[in-house]
Backbone as ProteinMPNN parsed JSONL, in Angstrom:
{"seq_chain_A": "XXXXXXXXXXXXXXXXXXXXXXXXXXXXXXXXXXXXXXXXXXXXXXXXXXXXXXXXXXXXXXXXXXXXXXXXXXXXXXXXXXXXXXXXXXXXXXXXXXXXXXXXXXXXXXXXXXXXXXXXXXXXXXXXXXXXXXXXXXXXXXXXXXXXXXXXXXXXXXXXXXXXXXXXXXXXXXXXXXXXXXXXXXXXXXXX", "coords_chain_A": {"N_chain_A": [[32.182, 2.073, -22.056], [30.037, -0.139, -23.356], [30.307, -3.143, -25.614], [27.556, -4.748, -27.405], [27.237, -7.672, -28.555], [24.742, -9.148, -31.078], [23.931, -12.447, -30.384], [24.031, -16.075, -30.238], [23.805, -17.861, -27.215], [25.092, -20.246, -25.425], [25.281, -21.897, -22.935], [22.342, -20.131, -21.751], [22.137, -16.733, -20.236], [20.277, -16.403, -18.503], [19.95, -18.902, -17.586], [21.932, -19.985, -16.235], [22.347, -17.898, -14.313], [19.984, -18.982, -12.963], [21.194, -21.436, -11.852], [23.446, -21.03, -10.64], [22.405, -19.073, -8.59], [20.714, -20.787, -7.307], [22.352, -22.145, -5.731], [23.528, -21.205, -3.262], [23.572, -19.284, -0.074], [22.594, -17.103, 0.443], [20.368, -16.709, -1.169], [18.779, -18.306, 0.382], [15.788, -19.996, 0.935], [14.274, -19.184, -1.537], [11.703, -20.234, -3.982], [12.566, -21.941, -6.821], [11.46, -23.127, -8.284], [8.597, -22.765, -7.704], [8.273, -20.187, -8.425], [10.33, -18.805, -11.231], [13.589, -17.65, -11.937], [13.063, -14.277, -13.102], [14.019, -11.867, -15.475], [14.908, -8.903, -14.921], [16.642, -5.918, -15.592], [19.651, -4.927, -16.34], [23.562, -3.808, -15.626], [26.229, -2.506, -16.674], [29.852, -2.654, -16.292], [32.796, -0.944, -17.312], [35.763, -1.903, -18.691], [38.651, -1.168, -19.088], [40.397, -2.324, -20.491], [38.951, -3.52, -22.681], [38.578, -6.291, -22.757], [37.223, -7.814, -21.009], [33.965, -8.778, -19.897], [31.732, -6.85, -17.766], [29.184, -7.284, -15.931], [26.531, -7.279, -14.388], [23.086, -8.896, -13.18], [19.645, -8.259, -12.581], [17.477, -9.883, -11.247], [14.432, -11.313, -10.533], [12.33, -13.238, -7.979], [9.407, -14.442, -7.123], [8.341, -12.015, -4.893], [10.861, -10.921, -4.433], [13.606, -9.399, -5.384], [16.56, -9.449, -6.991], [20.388, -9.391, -7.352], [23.049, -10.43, -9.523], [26.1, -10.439, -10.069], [28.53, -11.027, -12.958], [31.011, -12.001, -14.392], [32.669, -12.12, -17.584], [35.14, -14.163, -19.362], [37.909, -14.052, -21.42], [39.878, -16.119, -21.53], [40.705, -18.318, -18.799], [40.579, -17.169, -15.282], [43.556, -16.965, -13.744], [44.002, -18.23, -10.653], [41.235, -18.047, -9.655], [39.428, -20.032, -9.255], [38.133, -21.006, -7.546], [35.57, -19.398, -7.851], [34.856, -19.638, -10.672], [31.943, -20.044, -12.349], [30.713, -21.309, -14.63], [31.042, -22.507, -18.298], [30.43, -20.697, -20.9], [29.193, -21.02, -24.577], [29.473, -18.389, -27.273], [28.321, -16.864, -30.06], [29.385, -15.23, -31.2], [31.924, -14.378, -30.036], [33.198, -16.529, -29.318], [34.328, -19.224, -26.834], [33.304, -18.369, -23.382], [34.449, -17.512, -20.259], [32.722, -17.974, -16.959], [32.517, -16.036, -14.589], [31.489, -15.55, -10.802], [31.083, -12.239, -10.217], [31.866, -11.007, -8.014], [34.193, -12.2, -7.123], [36.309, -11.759, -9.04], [38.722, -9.846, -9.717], [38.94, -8.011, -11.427], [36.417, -6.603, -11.471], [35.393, -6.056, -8.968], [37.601, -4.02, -8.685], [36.611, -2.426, -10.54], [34.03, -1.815, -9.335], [34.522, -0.261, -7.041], [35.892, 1.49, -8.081], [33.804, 2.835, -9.492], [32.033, 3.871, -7.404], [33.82, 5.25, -5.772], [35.043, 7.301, -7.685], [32.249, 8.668, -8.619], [31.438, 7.363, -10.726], [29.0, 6.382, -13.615], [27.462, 3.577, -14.705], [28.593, 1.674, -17.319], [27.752, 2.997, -20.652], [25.896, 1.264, -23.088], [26.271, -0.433, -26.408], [24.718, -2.097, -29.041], [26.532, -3.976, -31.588], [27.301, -5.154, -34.722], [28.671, -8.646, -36.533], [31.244, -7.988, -37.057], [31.976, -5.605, -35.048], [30.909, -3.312, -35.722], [29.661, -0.295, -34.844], [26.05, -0.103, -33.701], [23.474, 0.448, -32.2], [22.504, 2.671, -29.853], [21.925, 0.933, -26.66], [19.33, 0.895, -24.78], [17.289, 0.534, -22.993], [18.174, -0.55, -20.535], [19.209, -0.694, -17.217], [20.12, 1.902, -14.882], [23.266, 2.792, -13.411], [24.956, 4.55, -10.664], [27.402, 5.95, -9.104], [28.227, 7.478, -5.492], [30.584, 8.696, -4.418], [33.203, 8.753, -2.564], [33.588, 7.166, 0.417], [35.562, 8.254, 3.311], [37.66, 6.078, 4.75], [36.894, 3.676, 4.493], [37.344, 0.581, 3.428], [36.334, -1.525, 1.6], [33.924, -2.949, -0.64], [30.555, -3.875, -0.379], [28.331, -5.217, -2.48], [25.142, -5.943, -2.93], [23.28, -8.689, -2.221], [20.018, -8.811, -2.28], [17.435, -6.477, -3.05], [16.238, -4.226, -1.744], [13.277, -2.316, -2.946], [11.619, -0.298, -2.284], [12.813, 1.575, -0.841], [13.333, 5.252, -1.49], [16.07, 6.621, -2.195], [18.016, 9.321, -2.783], [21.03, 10.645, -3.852], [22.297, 11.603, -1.719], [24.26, 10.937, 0.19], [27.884, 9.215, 1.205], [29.482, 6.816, -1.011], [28.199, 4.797, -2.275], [26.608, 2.659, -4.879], [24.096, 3.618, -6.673], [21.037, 2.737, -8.435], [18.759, 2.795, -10.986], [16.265, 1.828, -13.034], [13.891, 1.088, -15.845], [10.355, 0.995, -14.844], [11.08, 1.27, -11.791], [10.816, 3.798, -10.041], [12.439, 5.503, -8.292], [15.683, 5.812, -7.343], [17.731, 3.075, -6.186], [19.479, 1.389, -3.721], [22.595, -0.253, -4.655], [25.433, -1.417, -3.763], [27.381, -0.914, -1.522], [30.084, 1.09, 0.252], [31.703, -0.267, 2.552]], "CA_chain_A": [[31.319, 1.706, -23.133], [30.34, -2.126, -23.511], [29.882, -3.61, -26.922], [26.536, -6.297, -27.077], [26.783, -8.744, -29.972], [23.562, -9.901, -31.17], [24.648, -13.694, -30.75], [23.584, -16.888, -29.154], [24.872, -18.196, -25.431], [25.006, -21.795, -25.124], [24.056, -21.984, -21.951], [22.107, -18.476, -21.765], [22.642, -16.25, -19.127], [19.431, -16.601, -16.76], [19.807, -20.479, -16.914], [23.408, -19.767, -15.881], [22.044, -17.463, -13.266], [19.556, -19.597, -11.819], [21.614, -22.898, -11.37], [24.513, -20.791, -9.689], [21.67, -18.605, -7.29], [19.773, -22.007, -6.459], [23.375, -23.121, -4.814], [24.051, -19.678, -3.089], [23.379, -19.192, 0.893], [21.777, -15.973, 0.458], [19.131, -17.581, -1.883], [18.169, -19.672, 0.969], [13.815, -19.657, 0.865], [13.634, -19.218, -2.848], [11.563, -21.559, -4.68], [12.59, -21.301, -8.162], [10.546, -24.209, -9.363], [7.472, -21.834, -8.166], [8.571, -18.986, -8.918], [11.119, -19.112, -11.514], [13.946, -16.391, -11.85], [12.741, -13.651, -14.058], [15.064, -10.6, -16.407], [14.545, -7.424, -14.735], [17.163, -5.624, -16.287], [21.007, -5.634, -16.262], [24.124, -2.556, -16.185], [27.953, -3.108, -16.767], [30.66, -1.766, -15.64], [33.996, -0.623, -18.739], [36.974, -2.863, -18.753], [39.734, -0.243, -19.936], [40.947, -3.171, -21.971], [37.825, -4.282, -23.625], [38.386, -7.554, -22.903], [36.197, -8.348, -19.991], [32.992, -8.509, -19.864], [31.556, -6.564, -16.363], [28.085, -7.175, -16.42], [24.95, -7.134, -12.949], [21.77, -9.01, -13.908], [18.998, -7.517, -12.176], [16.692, -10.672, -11.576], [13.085, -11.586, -9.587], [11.423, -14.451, -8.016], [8.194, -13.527, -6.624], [8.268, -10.526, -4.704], [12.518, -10.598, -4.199], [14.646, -9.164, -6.077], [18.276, -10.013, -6.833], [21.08, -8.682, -8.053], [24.1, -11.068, -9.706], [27.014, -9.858, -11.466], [29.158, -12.249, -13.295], [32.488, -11.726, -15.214], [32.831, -12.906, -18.88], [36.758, -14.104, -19.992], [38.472, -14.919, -23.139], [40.784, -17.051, -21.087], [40.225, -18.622, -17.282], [41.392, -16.184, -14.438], [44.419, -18.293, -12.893], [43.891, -18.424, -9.228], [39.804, -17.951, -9.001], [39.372, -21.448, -9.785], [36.898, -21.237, -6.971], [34.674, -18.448, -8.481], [34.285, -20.131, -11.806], [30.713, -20.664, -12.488], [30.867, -22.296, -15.686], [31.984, -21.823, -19.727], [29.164, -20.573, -22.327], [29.891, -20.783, -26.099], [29.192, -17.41, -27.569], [28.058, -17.868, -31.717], [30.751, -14.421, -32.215], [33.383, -14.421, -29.509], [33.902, -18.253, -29.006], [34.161, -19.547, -25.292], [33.999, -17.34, -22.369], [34.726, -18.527, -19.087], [32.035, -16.962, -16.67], [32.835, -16.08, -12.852], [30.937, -14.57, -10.142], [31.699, -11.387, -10.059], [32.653, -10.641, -6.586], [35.483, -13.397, -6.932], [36.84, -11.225, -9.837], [39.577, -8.762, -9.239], [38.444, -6.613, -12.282], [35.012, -6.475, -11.341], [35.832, -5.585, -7.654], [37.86, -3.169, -8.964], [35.952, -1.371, -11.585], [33.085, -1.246, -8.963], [34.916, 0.424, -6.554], [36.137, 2.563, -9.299], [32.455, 3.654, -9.726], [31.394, 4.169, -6.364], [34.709, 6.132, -5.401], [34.617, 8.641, -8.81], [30.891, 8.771, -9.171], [31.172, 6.83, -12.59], [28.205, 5.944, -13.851], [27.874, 1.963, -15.691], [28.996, 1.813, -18.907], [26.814, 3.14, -21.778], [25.968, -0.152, -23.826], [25.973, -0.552, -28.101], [24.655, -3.014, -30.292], [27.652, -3.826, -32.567], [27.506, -6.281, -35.999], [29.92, -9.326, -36.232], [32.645, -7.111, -37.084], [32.271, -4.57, -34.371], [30.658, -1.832, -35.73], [28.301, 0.194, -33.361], [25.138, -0.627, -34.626], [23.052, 1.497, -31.935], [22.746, 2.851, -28.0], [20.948, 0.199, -26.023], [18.946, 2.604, -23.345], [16.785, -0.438, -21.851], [19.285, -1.241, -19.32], [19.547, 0.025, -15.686], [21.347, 3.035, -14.858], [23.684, 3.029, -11.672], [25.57, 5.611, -10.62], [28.398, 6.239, -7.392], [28.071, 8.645, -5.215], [31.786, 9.522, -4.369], [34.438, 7.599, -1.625], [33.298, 7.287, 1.493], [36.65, 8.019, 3.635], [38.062, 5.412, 5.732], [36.189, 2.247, 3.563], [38.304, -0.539, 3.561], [35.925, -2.932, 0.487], [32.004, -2.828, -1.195], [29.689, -4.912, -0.547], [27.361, -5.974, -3.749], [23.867, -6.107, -2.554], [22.559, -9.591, -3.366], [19.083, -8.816, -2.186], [17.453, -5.086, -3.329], [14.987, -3.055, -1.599], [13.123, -1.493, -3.867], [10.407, 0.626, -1.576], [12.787, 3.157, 0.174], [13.339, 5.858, -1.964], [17.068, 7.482, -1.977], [19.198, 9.669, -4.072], [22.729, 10.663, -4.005], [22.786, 12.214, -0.191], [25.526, 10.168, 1.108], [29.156, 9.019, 0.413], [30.263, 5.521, -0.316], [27.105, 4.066, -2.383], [26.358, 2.534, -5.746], [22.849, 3.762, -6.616], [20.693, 2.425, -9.47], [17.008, 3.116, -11.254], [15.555, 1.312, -14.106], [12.235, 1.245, -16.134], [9.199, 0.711, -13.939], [11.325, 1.634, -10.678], [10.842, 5.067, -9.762], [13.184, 5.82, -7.762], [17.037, 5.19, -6.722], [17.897, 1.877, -5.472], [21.182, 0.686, -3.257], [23.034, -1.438, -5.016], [26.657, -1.862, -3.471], [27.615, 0.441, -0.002], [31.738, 0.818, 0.97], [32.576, -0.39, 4.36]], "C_chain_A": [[31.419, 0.193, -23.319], [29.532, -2.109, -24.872], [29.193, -4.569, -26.781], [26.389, -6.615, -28.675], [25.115, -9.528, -29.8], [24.1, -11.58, -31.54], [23.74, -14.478, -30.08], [24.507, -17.513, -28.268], [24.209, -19.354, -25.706], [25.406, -22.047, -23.675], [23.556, -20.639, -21.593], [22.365, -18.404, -20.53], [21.542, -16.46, -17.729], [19.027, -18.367, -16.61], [21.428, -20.645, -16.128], [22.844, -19.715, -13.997], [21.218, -18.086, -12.34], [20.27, -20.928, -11.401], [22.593, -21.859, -10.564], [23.572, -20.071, -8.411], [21.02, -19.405, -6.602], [21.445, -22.468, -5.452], [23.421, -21.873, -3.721], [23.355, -19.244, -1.522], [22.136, -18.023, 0.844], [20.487, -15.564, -0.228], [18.463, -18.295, -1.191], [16.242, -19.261, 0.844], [13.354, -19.504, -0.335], [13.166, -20.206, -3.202], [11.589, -21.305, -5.914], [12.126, -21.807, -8.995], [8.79, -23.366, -9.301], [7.289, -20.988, -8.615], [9.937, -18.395, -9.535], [11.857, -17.443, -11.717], [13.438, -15.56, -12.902], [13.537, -12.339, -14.182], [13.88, -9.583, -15.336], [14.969, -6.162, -15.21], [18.358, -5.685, -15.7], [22.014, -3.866, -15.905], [25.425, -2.97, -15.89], [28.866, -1.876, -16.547], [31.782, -1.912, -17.111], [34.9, -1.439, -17.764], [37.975, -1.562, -19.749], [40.099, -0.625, -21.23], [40.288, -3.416, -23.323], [37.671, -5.781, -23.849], [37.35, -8.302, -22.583], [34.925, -8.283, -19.678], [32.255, -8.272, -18.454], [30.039, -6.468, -16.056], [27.077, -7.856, -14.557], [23.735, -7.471, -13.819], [20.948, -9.025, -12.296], [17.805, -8.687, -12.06], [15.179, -10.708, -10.425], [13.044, -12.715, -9.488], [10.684, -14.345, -7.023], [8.255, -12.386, -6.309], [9.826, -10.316, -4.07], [12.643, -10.4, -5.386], [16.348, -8.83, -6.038], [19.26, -9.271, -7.86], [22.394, -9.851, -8.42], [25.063, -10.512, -10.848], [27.333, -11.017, -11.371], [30.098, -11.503, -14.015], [32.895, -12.701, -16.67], [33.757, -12.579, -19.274], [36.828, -14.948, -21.087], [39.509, -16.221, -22.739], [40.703, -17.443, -19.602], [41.017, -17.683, -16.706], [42.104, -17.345, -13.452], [44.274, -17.565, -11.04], [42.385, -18.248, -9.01], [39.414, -19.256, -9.659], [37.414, -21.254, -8.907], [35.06, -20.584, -7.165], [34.047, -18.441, -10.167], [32.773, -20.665, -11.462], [30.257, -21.667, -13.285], [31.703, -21.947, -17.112], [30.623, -21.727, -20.608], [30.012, -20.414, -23.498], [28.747, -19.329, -26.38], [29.332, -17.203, -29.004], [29.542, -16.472, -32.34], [31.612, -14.774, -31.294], [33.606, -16.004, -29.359], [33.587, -18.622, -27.283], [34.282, -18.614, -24.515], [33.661, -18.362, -20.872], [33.596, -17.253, -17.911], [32.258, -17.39, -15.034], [31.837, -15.025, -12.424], [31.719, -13.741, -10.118], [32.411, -10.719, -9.085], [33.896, -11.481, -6.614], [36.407, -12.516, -7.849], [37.505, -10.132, -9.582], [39.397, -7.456, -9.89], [37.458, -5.87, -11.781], [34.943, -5.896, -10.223], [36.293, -4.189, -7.873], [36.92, -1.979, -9.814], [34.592, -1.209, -10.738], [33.473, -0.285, -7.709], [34.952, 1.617, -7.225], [34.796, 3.748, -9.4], [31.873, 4.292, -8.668], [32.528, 5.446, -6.381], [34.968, 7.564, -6.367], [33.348, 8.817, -9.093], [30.56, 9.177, -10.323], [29.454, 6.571, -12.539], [28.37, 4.617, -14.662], [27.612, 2.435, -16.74], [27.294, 2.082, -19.751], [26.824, 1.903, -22.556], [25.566, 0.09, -25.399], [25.565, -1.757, -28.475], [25.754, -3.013, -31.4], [27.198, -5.367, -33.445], [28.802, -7.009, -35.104], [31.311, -8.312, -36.22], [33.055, -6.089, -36.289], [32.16, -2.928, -34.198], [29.686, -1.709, -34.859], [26.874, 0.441, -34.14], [23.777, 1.228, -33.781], [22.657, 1.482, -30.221], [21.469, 1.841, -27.294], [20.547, 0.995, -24.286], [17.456, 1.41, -22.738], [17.032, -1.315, -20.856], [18.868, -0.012, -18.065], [20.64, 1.004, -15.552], [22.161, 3.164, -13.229], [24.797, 3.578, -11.848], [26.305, 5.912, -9.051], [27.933, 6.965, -6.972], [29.115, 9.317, -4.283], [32.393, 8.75, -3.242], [33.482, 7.939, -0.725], [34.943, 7.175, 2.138], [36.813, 7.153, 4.91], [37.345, 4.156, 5.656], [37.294, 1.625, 3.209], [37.972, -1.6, 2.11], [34.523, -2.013, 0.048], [31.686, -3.82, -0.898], [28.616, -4.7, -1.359], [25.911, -6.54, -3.133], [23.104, -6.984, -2.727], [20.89, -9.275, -3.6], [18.827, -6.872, -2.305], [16.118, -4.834, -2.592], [14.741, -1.757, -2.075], [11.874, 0.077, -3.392], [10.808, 1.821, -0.765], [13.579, 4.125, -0.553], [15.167, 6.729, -1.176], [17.99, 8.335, -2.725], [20.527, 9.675, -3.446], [22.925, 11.577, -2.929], [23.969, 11.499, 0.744], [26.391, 9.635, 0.524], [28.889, 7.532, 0.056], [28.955, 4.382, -0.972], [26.978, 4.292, -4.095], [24.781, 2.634, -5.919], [22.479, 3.094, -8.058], [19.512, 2.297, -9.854], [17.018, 2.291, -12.275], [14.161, 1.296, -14.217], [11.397, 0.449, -15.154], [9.987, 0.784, -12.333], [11.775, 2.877, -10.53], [11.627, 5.828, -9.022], [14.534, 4.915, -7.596], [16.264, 3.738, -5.924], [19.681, 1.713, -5.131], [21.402, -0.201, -4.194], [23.974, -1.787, -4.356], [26.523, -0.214, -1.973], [29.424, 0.06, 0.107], [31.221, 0.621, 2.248], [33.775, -0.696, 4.894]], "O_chain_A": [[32.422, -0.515, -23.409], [28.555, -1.433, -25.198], [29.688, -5.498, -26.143], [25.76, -6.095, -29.596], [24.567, -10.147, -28.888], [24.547, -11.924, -32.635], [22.809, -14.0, -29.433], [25.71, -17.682, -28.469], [23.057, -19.488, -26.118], [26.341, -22.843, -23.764], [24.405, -19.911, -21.078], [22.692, -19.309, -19.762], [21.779, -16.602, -16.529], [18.205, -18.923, -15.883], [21.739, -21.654, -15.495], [22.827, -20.507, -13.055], [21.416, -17.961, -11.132], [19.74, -21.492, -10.444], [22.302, -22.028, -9.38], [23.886, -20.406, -7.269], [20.654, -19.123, -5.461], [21.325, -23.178, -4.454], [22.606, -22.539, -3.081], [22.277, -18.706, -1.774], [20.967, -18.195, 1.191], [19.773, -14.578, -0.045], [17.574, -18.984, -1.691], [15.781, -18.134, 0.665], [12.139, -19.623, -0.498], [13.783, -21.25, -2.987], [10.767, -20.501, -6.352], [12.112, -21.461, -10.177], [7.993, -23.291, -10.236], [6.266, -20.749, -9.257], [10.668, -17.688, -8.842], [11.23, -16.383, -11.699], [13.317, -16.246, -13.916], [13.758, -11.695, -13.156], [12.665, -9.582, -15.135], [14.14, -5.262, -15.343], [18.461, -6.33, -14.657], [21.352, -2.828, -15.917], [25.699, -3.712, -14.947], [28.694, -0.658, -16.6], [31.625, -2.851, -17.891], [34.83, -1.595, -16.544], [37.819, -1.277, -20.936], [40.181, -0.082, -22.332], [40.712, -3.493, -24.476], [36.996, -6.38, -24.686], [36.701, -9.101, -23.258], [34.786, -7.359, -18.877], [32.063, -9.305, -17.813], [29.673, -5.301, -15.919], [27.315, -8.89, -13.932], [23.332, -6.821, -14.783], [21.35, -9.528, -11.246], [16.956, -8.461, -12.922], [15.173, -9.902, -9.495], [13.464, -13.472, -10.363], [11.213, -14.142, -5.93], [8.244, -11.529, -7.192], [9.922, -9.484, -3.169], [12.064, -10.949, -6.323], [17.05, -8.174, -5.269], [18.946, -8.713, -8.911], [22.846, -10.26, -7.351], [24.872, -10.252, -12.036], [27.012, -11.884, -10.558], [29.889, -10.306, -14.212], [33.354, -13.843, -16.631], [33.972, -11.42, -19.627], [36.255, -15.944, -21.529], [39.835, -17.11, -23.525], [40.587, -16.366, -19.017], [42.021, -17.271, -17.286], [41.599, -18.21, -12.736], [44.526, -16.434, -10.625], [42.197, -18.326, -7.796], [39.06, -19.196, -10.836], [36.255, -21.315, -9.316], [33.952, -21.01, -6.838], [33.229, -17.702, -10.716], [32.472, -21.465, -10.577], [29.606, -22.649, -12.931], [32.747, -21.295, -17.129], [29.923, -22.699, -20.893], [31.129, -19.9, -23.556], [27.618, -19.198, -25.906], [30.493, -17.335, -29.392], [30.311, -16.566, -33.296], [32.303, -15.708, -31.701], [34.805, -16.281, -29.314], [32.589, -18.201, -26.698], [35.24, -17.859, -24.678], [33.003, -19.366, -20.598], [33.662, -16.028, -18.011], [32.21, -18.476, -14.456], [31.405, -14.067, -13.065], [32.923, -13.979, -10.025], [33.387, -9.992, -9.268], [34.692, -11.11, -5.752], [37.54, -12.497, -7.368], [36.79, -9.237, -9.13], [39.541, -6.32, -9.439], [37.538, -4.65, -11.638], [34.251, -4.886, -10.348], [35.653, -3.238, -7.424], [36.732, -0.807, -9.487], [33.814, -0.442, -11.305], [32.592, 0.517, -7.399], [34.224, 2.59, -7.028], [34.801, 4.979, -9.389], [31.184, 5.283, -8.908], [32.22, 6.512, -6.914], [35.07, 8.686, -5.87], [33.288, 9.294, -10.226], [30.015, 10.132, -10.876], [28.806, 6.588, -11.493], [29.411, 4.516, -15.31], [26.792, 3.266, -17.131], [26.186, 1.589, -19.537], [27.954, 1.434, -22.694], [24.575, 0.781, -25.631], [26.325, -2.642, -28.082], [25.839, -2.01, -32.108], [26.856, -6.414, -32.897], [29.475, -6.717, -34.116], [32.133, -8.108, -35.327], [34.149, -5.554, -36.47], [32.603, -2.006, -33.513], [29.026, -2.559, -34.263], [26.78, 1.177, -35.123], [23.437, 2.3, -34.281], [22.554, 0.47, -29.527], [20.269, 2.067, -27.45], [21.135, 1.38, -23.275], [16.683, 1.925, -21.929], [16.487, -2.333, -20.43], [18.395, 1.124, -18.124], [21.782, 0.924, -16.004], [21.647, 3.556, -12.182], [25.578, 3.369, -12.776], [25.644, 6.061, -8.023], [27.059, 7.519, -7.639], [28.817, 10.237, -3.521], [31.674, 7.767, -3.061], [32.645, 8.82, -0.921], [35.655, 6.269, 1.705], [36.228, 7.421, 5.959], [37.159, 3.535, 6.703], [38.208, 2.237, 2.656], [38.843, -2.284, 1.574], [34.213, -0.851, 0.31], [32.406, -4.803, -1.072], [27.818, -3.876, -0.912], [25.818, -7.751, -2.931], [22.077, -6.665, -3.326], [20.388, -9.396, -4.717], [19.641, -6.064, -1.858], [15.048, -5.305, -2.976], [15.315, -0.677, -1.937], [11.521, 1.059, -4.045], [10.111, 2.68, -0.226], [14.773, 3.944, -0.312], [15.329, 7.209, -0.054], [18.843, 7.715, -3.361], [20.984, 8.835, -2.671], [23.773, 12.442, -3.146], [24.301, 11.74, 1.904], [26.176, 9.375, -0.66], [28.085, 6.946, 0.781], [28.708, 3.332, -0.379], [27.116, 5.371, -4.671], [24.123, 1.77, -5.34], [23.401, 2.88, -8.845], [18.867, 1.587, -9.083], [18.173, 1.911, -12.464], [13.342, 1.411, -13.305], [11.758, -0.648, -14.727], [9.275, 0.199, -11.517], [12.937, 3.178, -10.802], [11.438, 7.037, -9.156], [14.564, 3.686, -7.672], [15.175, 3.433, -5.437], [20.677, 1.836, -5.844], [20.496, -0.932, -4.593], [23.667, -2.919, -3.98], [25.905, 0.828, -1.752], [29.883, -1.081, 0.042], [30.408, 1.321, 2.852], [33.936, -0.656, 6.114]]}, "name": "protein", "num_of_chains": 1, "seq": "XXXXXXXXXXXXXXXXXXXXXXXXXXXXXXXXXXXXXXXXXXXXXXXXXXXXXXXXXXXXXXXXXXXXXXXXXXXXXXXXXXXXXXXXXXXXXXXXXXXXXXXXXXXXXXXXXXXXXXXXXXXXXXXXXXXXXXXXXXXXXXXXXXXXXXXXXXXXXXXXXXXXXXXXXXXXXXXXXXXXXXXXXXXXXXXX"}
């Protein structure tokens, strides 16, 4: 379960997202001055703790679509120096320090986690300053494991999504995921 404060991000999240995907190899051919990134929708993964914020934004620019998680901390992660993206101020929690998510050991983890138990991403709330649960936010993306694949060594995180070949939950070892106006399953992450 992830808690979403209605707050403001000083530097928001899809100006975040496009200065770190304009640097990013696998971005190469985008033009994001023609076709700038655009919200498609998002889905997070639970932090046991509740600290961490495990969060996949779901973005476009023209006819691609992208997938970027990122990792939001209350305190820098000592040794991913290199996976720091930047620091947003956040108007309730204060600073968070924001890393790609693949660099992140949680995030790695807790998507494994999902693929290998065929979790589904966290249910998301609206919560007040104080943390009450205000109410179920159900305009997010839904992705869902579909059980270990045996003899998978990692995941790989899908930067780029094809959205035209229709698959459900017939095979091991795969993070699937639908959202409004896409009719069907989509890969997101595969073990290998």
């Amino acid at each position: 379960m992830a808690d979403i404060h209605t707050a403001e991000l000083n530097p928001g999240k899809l100006e975040i997202i496009t200065e770190w995907v304009a640097e990013q190899d696998w971005a190469a051919g985008l033009d994001l001055d023609a076709a700038p990134l655009e919200k498609v929708s998002a889905y997070r993964f639970d932090d046991p703790a509740g600290k961490v914020g495990l969060e996949v934004h779901i973005v476009r620019s023209g006819d691609r679509t992208l997938q970027v998680p990122l990792s939001y901390r209350e305190a820098p992660l000592e040794g991913a120096e290199e996976h720091l993206i930047t620091t947003m101020e956040h108007s309730i929690l204060g600073t968070r320090w924001v890393y790609a998510g693949m660099g992140d050991p949680l995030f790695r983890q807790r998507l494994d986690h999902a693929i290998a138990t065929a979790e589904t991403s966290a249910k998301q709330y609206r919560v007040d300053a104080e943390g009450n649960k205000l109410e179920e936010i159900t305009e997010v993306a839904h992705a869902f494991g579909t059980g270990p694949l045996p003899g998978a060594g990692d995941v790989d995180l899908l930067h780029e999504l094809t959205l035209d070949s229709p698959l459900e939950a017939t095979e091991a070892g795969l993070l699937l995921g639908r959202w409004e106006g896409q009719p069907h399953s989509v890969v997101l992450a595969v073990m290998v």
